[in-house]
Amino acid sequence: MRTRRFTSVIAFVAAVGVTSAQRGPFTGAVEIKPGQECPPGMTEIRPRICQAPQIPPPTIVDYRPKSTLVVPTHLVPKAKFPAIDFHGHPEGRLNSPQTMAELIASLDALNVRVMVAADDMSGAALQRALTVVRGSSSKDRVRILAGVDFANVGPGWAAKAVQQLEADVRAGAVGVGEISKSLGLSIRKADGTRLHIDDPDLDPIWDACARLNLPVFIHTADPEQFFEPIDMKNERWLELALFGNRRYPEGQFPRFEELMAERDRLFKKHPNTKFIAAHLGWHANDLGRLARMLDEMPNLYSEVGAVLYDIGRQPRFAHDFLVKYQDRILFGKDSFQPEEYPYYWRVFETQDEYFDYYRNYHAFWKLYGVNLPDPVLRKLYFENALKLTPGLPQSGWPK
Ligand SMILES: [Zn+2]
């Protein structure tokens, strides 16, 4: 039955070529050649036969199909082990005892014991935030990374930057970061040229981080798709359409691979400095590449913030990666939205299947649980961060 109908359509399509038909089971069908794609507005309904929907299609903004799949569901509102959020952006929440108390209440509900504030703070701003933290009854719940000011890099810059870093560490900073993506993408040197991530003028600051035993938390570039044409093949089309500042067109910005090469040269040039590449280095969609980097560079660590959509779409490969590199990956969330953390717990701790992610524009797909064993979860959630960062509260963690 099925075969007969199919055969008759092929015969029909073959007879009319690529012009549209007015009758038959496939109204308006169009035949394409092997390797060709359907014309815009059409979809492949049988091998090499395209047809347009008979009713107007919704846009990708409005299409929200409701899954009918019924499978076991395990929501995880609180992390199984107390977590350190190494990629915290408390922003204004460290401005006063009240806002800090609200932050701590949110962290309690999630079982995040320590937030590492990676807001690139330095000097007076850092000291103000540290004063609020130290005055709080929850003073061991927040630690702060020091920022580095890359304005006007040139002769004399490094000595001042190292001096400032030493002052920030004396004040209480426990690491450096978040080094922002603008290092590489946009910052200019005093002489007007683009400041490369591996510029030799910066060497003294990375060496100081090694000497002071400060991990460097660094965000380089952005997802590869942000550098690619915004067309119907781009996985991040909607995100790029929503946010103009995420577009890096050729000619106006360095290319993704250029920035990755500068970043990797930086990591290799300073083997005694411990670098934590934020967002799995933007290689969560190619964990084999990140694995090779981790093999090659023993001073490299990475962090999972804002790439859950890629971890959750490859539960088996990501599981094996996270188990193999269990001593090198840290938990971090990035943008502080308390309702989003439980998605991380669910991906890491369960084997739930085909569940929603929290942002449609990041991912047009569903997530799956990676189901990590407890010893790996402990390392991801707190042990690796504690080992890398002596300035974090080291006692009171589960044995
Ligand atoms: Zn960040």
Coordinates of C-alpha atoms and ligand atoms in Angstrom, one line a residue:
M1 CA 0.0 0.0 0.0
R2 CA 2.6 2.4 1.2
T3 CA 5.1 1.3 -1.5
R4 CA 2.5 1.6 -4.3
R5 CA 1.5 5.1 -3.3
F6 CA 5.2 6.1 -3.1
T7 CA 5.9 4.6 -6.5
S8 CA 3.0 6.5 -8.0
V9 CA 4.2 9.8 -6.6
I10 CA 7.7 9.2 -7.9
A11 CA 6.3 8.5 -11.3
F12 CA 4.1 11.6 -11.0
V13 CA 7.0 13.8 -9.9
A14 CA 9.2 12.4 -12.5
A15 CA 6.6 13.3 -15.1
V16 CA 6.2 16.9 -14.0
G17 CA 9.9 17.5 -13.1
V18 CA 10.4 20.3 -10.6
T19 CA 7.2 22.3 -11.4
S20 CA 4.5 22.2 -8.8
A21 CA 1.5 19.9 -9.1
Q22 CA -2.1 20.8 -8.6
R23 CA -3.5 17.4 -7.5
G24 CA -2.4 14.1 -6.0
P25 CA -1.6 13.0 -2.5
F26 CA 1.3 15.5 -2.2
T27 CA -0.1 18.8 -3.3
G28 CA 2.5 21.0 -4.9
A29 CA 5.3 18.4 -4.5
V30 CA 8.7 19.3 -6.0
E31 CA 11.4 16.9 -6.8
I32 CA 15.0 17.6 -6.0
K33 CA 18.2 15.9 -7.1
P34 CA 20.4 13.9 -4.7
G35 CA 22.4 16.2 -2.5
Q36 CA 20.1 19.2 -3.2
E37 CA 18.0 20.9 -0.5
C38 CA 14.3 21.7 -0.6
P39 CA 13.5 25.2 -1.8
P40 CA 12.7 27.7 1.0
G41 CA 9.3 27.1 2.6
M42 CA 9.3 23.4 1.7
T43 CA 10.3 20.3 3.6
E44 CA 11.3 16.8 2.5
I45 CA 8.3 14.6 2.9
R46 CA 9.8 11.5 1.0
P47 CA 13.3 11.0 -0.3
R48 CA 13.9 13.9 -2.7
I49 CA 10.3 15.1 -2.7
C50 CA 9.6 18.5 -1.1
Q51 CA 6.3 20.0 -0.2
A52 CA 5.1 23.2 1.5
P53 CA 2.8 23.2 4.5
Q54 CA -0.9 23.6 3.5
I55 CA -1.5 26.0 6.4
P56 CA 0.8 28.9 7.2
P57 CA 3.7 27.7 9.3
P58 CA 4.4 29.4 12.7
T59 CA 7.7 31.2 13.1
I60 CA 10.5 29.5 15.2
V61 CA 9.7 32.1 17.8
D62 CA 6.2 30.9 18.3
Y63 CA 6.5 27.2 17.7
R64 CA 6.5 25.5 21.1
P65 CA 5.4 21.9 20.7
K66 CA 4.4 20.1 23.9
S67 CA 6.1 16.8 24.4
T68 CA 3.8 13.9 24.8
L69 CA 6.6 11.6 26.1
V70 CA 5.9 10.1 29.5
V71 CA 9.1 8.9 31.2
P72 CA 10.4 8.9 34.8
T73 CA 11.0 12.5 36.1
H74 CA 13.3 13.5 38.9
L75 CA 13.4 17.2 39.6
V76 CA 16.4 18.2 41.7
P77 CA 15.8 21.5 43.4
K78 CA 18.9 21.2 45.6
A79 CA 22.4 20.0 44.7
K80 CA 23.2 16.6 46.2
F81 CA 26.4 17.9 47.7
P82 CA 27.1 21.5 48.7
A83 CA 28.3 23.3 45.6
I84 CA 30.8 26.1 44.9
D85 CA 29.6 28.3 42.1
F86 CA 32.9 29.4 40.6
H87 CA 31.2 31.6 38.0
G88 CA 29.2 33.9 40.2
H89 CA 28.0 37.3 39.1
P90 CA 26.3 38.7 42.2
E91 CA 26.6 42.2 40.6
G92 CA 24.8 44.6 43.0
R93 CA 24.1 41.9 45.6
L94 CA 27.3 42.6 47.6
N95 CA 26.4 46.3 48.0
S96 CA 24.7 46.0 51.3
P97 CA 24.1 43.5 54.2
Q98 CA 20.4 43.3 53.1
T99 CA 21.1 42.4 49.4
M100 CA 23.8 39.9 50.5
A101 CA 21.3 38.3 52.9
E102 CA 18.9 37.8 50.1
L103 CA 21.6 36.3 47.9
I104 CA 22.5 33.8 50.7
A105 CA 18.8 32.8 51.1
S106 CA 18.7 32.0 47.4
L107 CA 21.9 30.0 47.6
D108 CA 20.6 28.1 50.7
A109 CA 17.6 26.9 48.7
L110 CA 19.9 25.5 46.0
N111 CA 22.6 24.0 48.3
V112 CA 25.2 26.4 46.9
R113 CA 27.5 26.9 49.8
V114 CA 30.0 29.3 48.3
M115 CA 29.6 31.8 45.5
V116 CA 32.8 32.9 43.9
A117 CA 32.2 36.5 42.7
A118 CA 33.8 36.8 39.2
D119 CA 32.7 40.4 38.6
D120 CA 36.2 41.6 37.7
M121 CA 36.4 43.8 40.8
S122 CA 39.5 45.7 41.8
G123 CA 40.7 48.5 44.1
A124 CA 38.0 50.4 46.0
A125 CA 35.1 48.4 44.5
L126 CA 36.6 45.1 45.6
Q127 CA 37.3 46.5 49.1
R128 CA 33.7 47.7 49.5
A129 CA 32.3 44.3 48.5
L130 CA 34.8 42.5 50.9
T131 CA 33.7 44.8 53.7
V132 CA 30.1 43.8 53.2
V133 CA 31.0 40.1 53.1
R134 CA 33.2 40.3 56.2
G135 CA 30.5 42.2 58.1
S136 CA 27.9 39.5 57.3
S137 CA 26.9 36.6 59.5
S138 CA 27.5 34.5 56.3
K139 CA 31.0 35.7 55.6
D140 CA 32.2 32.2 54.5
R141 CA 29.5 32.0 51.8
V142 CA 31.2 34.4 49.3
R143 CA 34.7 34.8 48.0
I144 CA 35.8 37.4 45.4
L145 CA 38.2 37.2 42.4
A146 CA 40.3 40.3 41.5
G147 CA 39.9 41.9 38.1
V148 CA 42.6 43.1 35.8
D149 CA 42.3 46.5 34.0
F150 CA 43.6 46.0 30.4
A151 CA 43.2 49.7 29.4
N152 CA 46.3 51.2 27.8
V153 CA 48.6 48.2 27.8
G154 CA 52.0 49.3 26.8
P155 CA 55.3 50.4 28.4
G156 CA 54.8 50.6 32.2
W157 CA 51.4 48.9 32.3
A158 CA 52.6 45.5 33.8
A159 CA 54.3 46.9 36.8
K160 CA 51.3 48.9 37.8
A161 CA 48.9 46.0 37.1
V162 CA 51.0 43.6 39.2
Q163 CA 51.1 46.1 42.0
Q164 CA 47.3 46.5 41.9
L165 CA 46.9 42.7 41.9
E166 CA 49.1 42.3 45.0
A167 CA 47.1 45.0 46.8
D168 CA 43.8 43.2 45.8
V169 CA 45.2 39.9 47.2
R170 CA 46.2 41.6 50.4
A171 CA 42.7 42.9 50.6
G172 CA 41.3 39.4 50.3
A173 CA 40.8 38.4 46.6
V174 CA 41.3 34.6 46.1
G175 CA 41.9 34.4 42.4
V176 CA 41.7 36.4 39.2
G177 CA 38.6 36.9 37.0
E178 CA 36.5 36.8 35.2
I179 CA 39.0 37.9 32.5
S180 CA 36.4 39.1 30.0
K181 CA 36.0 38.1 26.4
S182 CA 36.8 41.7 25.5
L183 CA 40.4 40.6 25.9
G184 CA 41.0 39.4 22.4
L185 CA 37.7 40.6 20.9
S186 CA 37.9 44.3 21.3
I187 CA 40.4 45.8 23.8
R188 CA 43.1 48.0 22.1
K189 CA 46.6 48.6 23.3
A190 CA 48.0 52.1 24.0
D191 CA 49.4 52.1 20.4
G192 CA 45.9 51.4 19.0
T193 CA 46.4 47.8 17.9
R194 CA 44.2 45.0 19.1
L195 CA 45.5 43.6 22.4
H196 CA 46.1 39.9 21.6
I197 CA 45.3 37.4 24.4
D198 CA 48.9 36.2 24.3
D199 CA 50.5 39.6 24.1
P200 CA 54.0 39.5 25.8
D201 CA 53.2 42.8 27.6
L202 CA 50.8 40.8 29.7
D203 CA 53.3 38.1 30.7
P204 CA 54.2 39.6 34.1
I205 CA 50.6 39.6 35.3
W206 CA 50.2 35.8 34.5
D207 CA 53.5 35.1 36.1
A208 CA 52.4 37.0 39.2
C209 CA 49.3 34.8 39.3
A210 CA 51.6 31.7 39.4
R211 CA 53.8 33.3 42.1
L212 CA 50.7 34.2 44.2
N213 CA 49.0 30.9 43.6
L214 CA 45.9 32.5 42.1
P215 CA 43.8 30.6 39.6
V216 CA 42.9 32.7 36.5
F217 CA 39.3 32.4 35.4
I218 CA 39.2 33.4 31.8
H219 CA 36.4 33.7 29.2
T220 CA 37.6 33.8 25.6
A221 CA 35.6 34.6 22.6
D222 CA 32.0 33.3 22.5
P223 CA 30.2 30.4 20.8
E224 CA 31.6 29.6 17.4
Q225 CA 28.2 30.2 15.8
F226 CA 28.4 33.9 16.8
F227 CA 31.2 34.3 14.3
E228 CA 29.3 32.6 11.5
P229 CA 26.8 33.9 9.0
I230 CA 23.3 34.4 10.6
D231 CA 21.5 32.1 8.2
M232 CA 19.2 29.1 8.3
K233 CA 22.1 26.8 9.1
N234 CA 23.1 28.7 12.2
E235 CA 22.2 26.8 15.5
R236 CA 22.0 30.1 17.3
W237 CA 20.0 32.0 14.8
L238 CA 17.3 33.1 17.3
E239 CA 19.8 34.2 19.8
L240 CA 21.8 36.2 17.2
A241 CA 18.5 37.8 16.0
L242 CA 17.6 38.7 19.6
F243 CA 21.0 40.2 20.7
G244 CA 22.9 42.4 18.4
N245 CA 26.0 42.5 20.7
R246 CA 26.6 38.8 20.2
R247 CA 27.3 39.1 16.4
Y248 CA 30.9 39.1 15.4
P249 CA 30.9 39.6 11.7
E250 CA 34.1 39.0 9.7
G251 CA 36.1 42.1 9.1
Q252 CA 34.9 43.8 12.3
F253 CA 36.1 41.2 14.8
P254 CA 39.0 38.6 14.9
R255 CA 37.9 35.1 13.9
F256 CA 37.0 32.4 16.4
E257 CA 40.0 30.2 15.6
E258 CA 42.3 33.2 15.8
L259 CA 41.2 33.8 19.4
M260 CA 41.4 30.2 20.3
A261 CA 44.9 30.0 19.0
E262 CA 46.0 33.1 21.0
R263 CA 44.3 31.6 24.1
D264 CA 46.0 28.2 23.7
R265 CA 49.4 29.9 23.2
L266 CA 48.8 31.9 26.4
F267 CA 48.0 28.7 28.4
K268 CA 51.2 27.0 27.0
K269 CA 53.4 29.9 27.6
H270 CA 52.7 30.0 31.3
P271 CA 52.7 26.3 32.5
N272 CA 53.0 27.4 36.1
T273 CA 49.8 29.5 36.0
K274 CA 46.6 27.7 36.6
F275 CA 43.9 28.7 34.0
I276 CA 40.3 27.9 34.3
A277 CA 38.7 28.3 30.8
A278 CA 35.1 29.4 31.4
H279 CA 32.2 27.8 29.5
L280 CA 34.2 24.6 28.8
G281 CA 36.3 26.9 26.5
W282 CA 33.3 27.1 24.1
H283 CA 34.1 23.5 23.1
A284 CA 31.2 21.8 24.9
N285 CA 30.0 21.0 21.4
D286 CA 33.3 19.3 20.7
L287 CA 34.5 17.7 23.9
G288 CA 37.1 15.7 22.1
R289 CA 38.9 19.0 21.3
L290 CA 38.7 20.1 25.0
A291 CA 40.0 16.7 26.0
R292 CA 43.1 17.1 23.8
M293 CA 43.7 20.5 25.3
L294 CA 43.5 19.1 28.8
D295 CA 45.9 16.3 27.8
E296 CA 48.3 18.8 26.4
M297 CA 48.1 21.4 29.1
P298 CA 48.3 20.2 32.7
N299 CA 47.8 23.7 34.0
L300 CA 44.4 23.9 32.3
Y301 CA 41.0 23.5 34.1
S302 CA 37.5 24.3 32.8
E303 CA 34.1 25.3 34.0
V304 CA 30.5 24.4 32.9
G305 CA 28.6 27.7 33.1
A306 CA 26.1 28.5 30.4
V307 CA 26.8 25.5 28.2
L308 CA 24.4 23.1 29.8
Y309 CA 22.5 22.8 26.5
D310 CA 25.5 21.1 24.9
I311 CA 26.3 18.8 27.9
G312 CA 22.6 17.7 28.0
R313 CA 22.3 16.8 24.3
Q314 CA 25.2 14.3 24.5
P315 CA 24.6 12.5 27.8
R316 CA 26.8 9.4 27.1
F317 CA 29.8 11.2 25.6
A318 CA 29.6 14.0 28.1
H319 CA 29.3 11.5 31.0
D320 CA 32.5 9.8 29.8
F321 CA 34.3 13.1 29.4
L322 CA 33.3 14.3 32.8
V323 CA 34.4 11.0 34.4
K324 CA 37.7 11.0 32.5
Y325 CA 38.5 14.6 33.3
Q326 CA 36.9 14.6 36.8
D327 CA 39.9 16.4 38.4
R328 CA 39.8 19.3 35.9
I329 CA 36.2 20.5 35.6
L330 CA 34.5 23.0 38.0
F331 CA 30.9 23.9 38.5
G332 CA 29.8 27.4 37.7
K333 CA 26.5 29.0 36.6
D334 CA 27.2 32.5 35.2
S335 CA 24.2 34.8 35.1
F336 CA 22.5 34.6 38.6
Q337 CA 19.0 33.3 38.0
P338 CA 18.2 31.0 41.0
E339 CA 15.5 29.1 39.1
E340 CA 18.0 27.9 36.5
Y341 CA 20.4 26.0 38.8
P342 CA 18.1 23.0 39.3
Y343 CA 18.4 22.3 35.5
Y344 CA 22.2 21.8 36.1
W345 CA 21.6 19.5 39.1
R346 CA 19.1 17.5 37.1
V347 CA 21.5 17.1 34.1
F348 CA 24.4 16.1 36.4
E349 CA 22.6 13.9 38.9
T350 CA 19.8 12.1 37.0
Q351 CA 19.3 10.0 34.0
D352 CA 16.1 11.7 33.1
E353 CA 15.3 11.9 29.4
Y354 CA 14.2 14.6 26.9
F355 CA 13.4 17.4 29.3
D356 CA 13.2 21.1 28.6
Y357 CA 16.1 23.5 28.9
Y358 CA 15.5 26.9 30.4
R359 CA 16.2 29.0 27.4
N360 CA 14.6 28.3 24.0
Y361 CA 16.9 30.7 22.2
H362 CA 20.0 28.8 23.3
A363 CA 18.8 25.4 22.1
F364 CA 16.1 24.0 20.0
W365 CA 16.5 20.6 21.6
K366 CA 15.8 18.8 24.9
L367 CA 18.2 17.7 27.6
Y368 CA 19.2 14.3 29.0
G369 CA 20.7 13.5 32.4
V370 CA 24.4 12.6 32.5
N371 CA 24.0 10.7 35.8
L372 CA 27.5 11.2 37.3
P373 CA 28.7 9.0 40.1
D374 CA 29.0 10.6 43.5
P375 CA 32.8 10.9 43.6
V376 CA 32.7 12.8 40.3
L377 CA 29.8 15.0 41.4
R378 CA 31.8 15.9 44.6
K379 CA 34.8 17.0 42.6
L380 CA 32.7 18.9 40.1
Y381 CA 30.6 20.6 42.8
F382 CA 33.3 21.6 45.3
E383 CA 36.5 19.5 45.6
N384 CA 38.2 20.8 42.5
A385 CA 37.5 24.4 43.3
L386 CA 38.8 23.9 46.9
K387 CA 42.1 22.3 45.6
L388 CA 42.7 25.1 43.0
T389 CA 41.8 28.0 45.3
P390 CA 43.5 27.9 48.7
G391 CA 41.6 31.1 49.6
L392 CA 38.2 29.4 49.6
P393 CA 36.8 28.2 53.0
Q394 CA 38.5 24.8 53.3
S395 CA 36.7 23.3 56.3
G396 CA 33.2 22.0 56.9
W397 CA 32.7 20.1 53.6
P398 CA 31.2 16.6 53.6
K399 CA 33.8 13.9 54.2
Ligands
ZN1 ZN 30.9 35.3 33.5

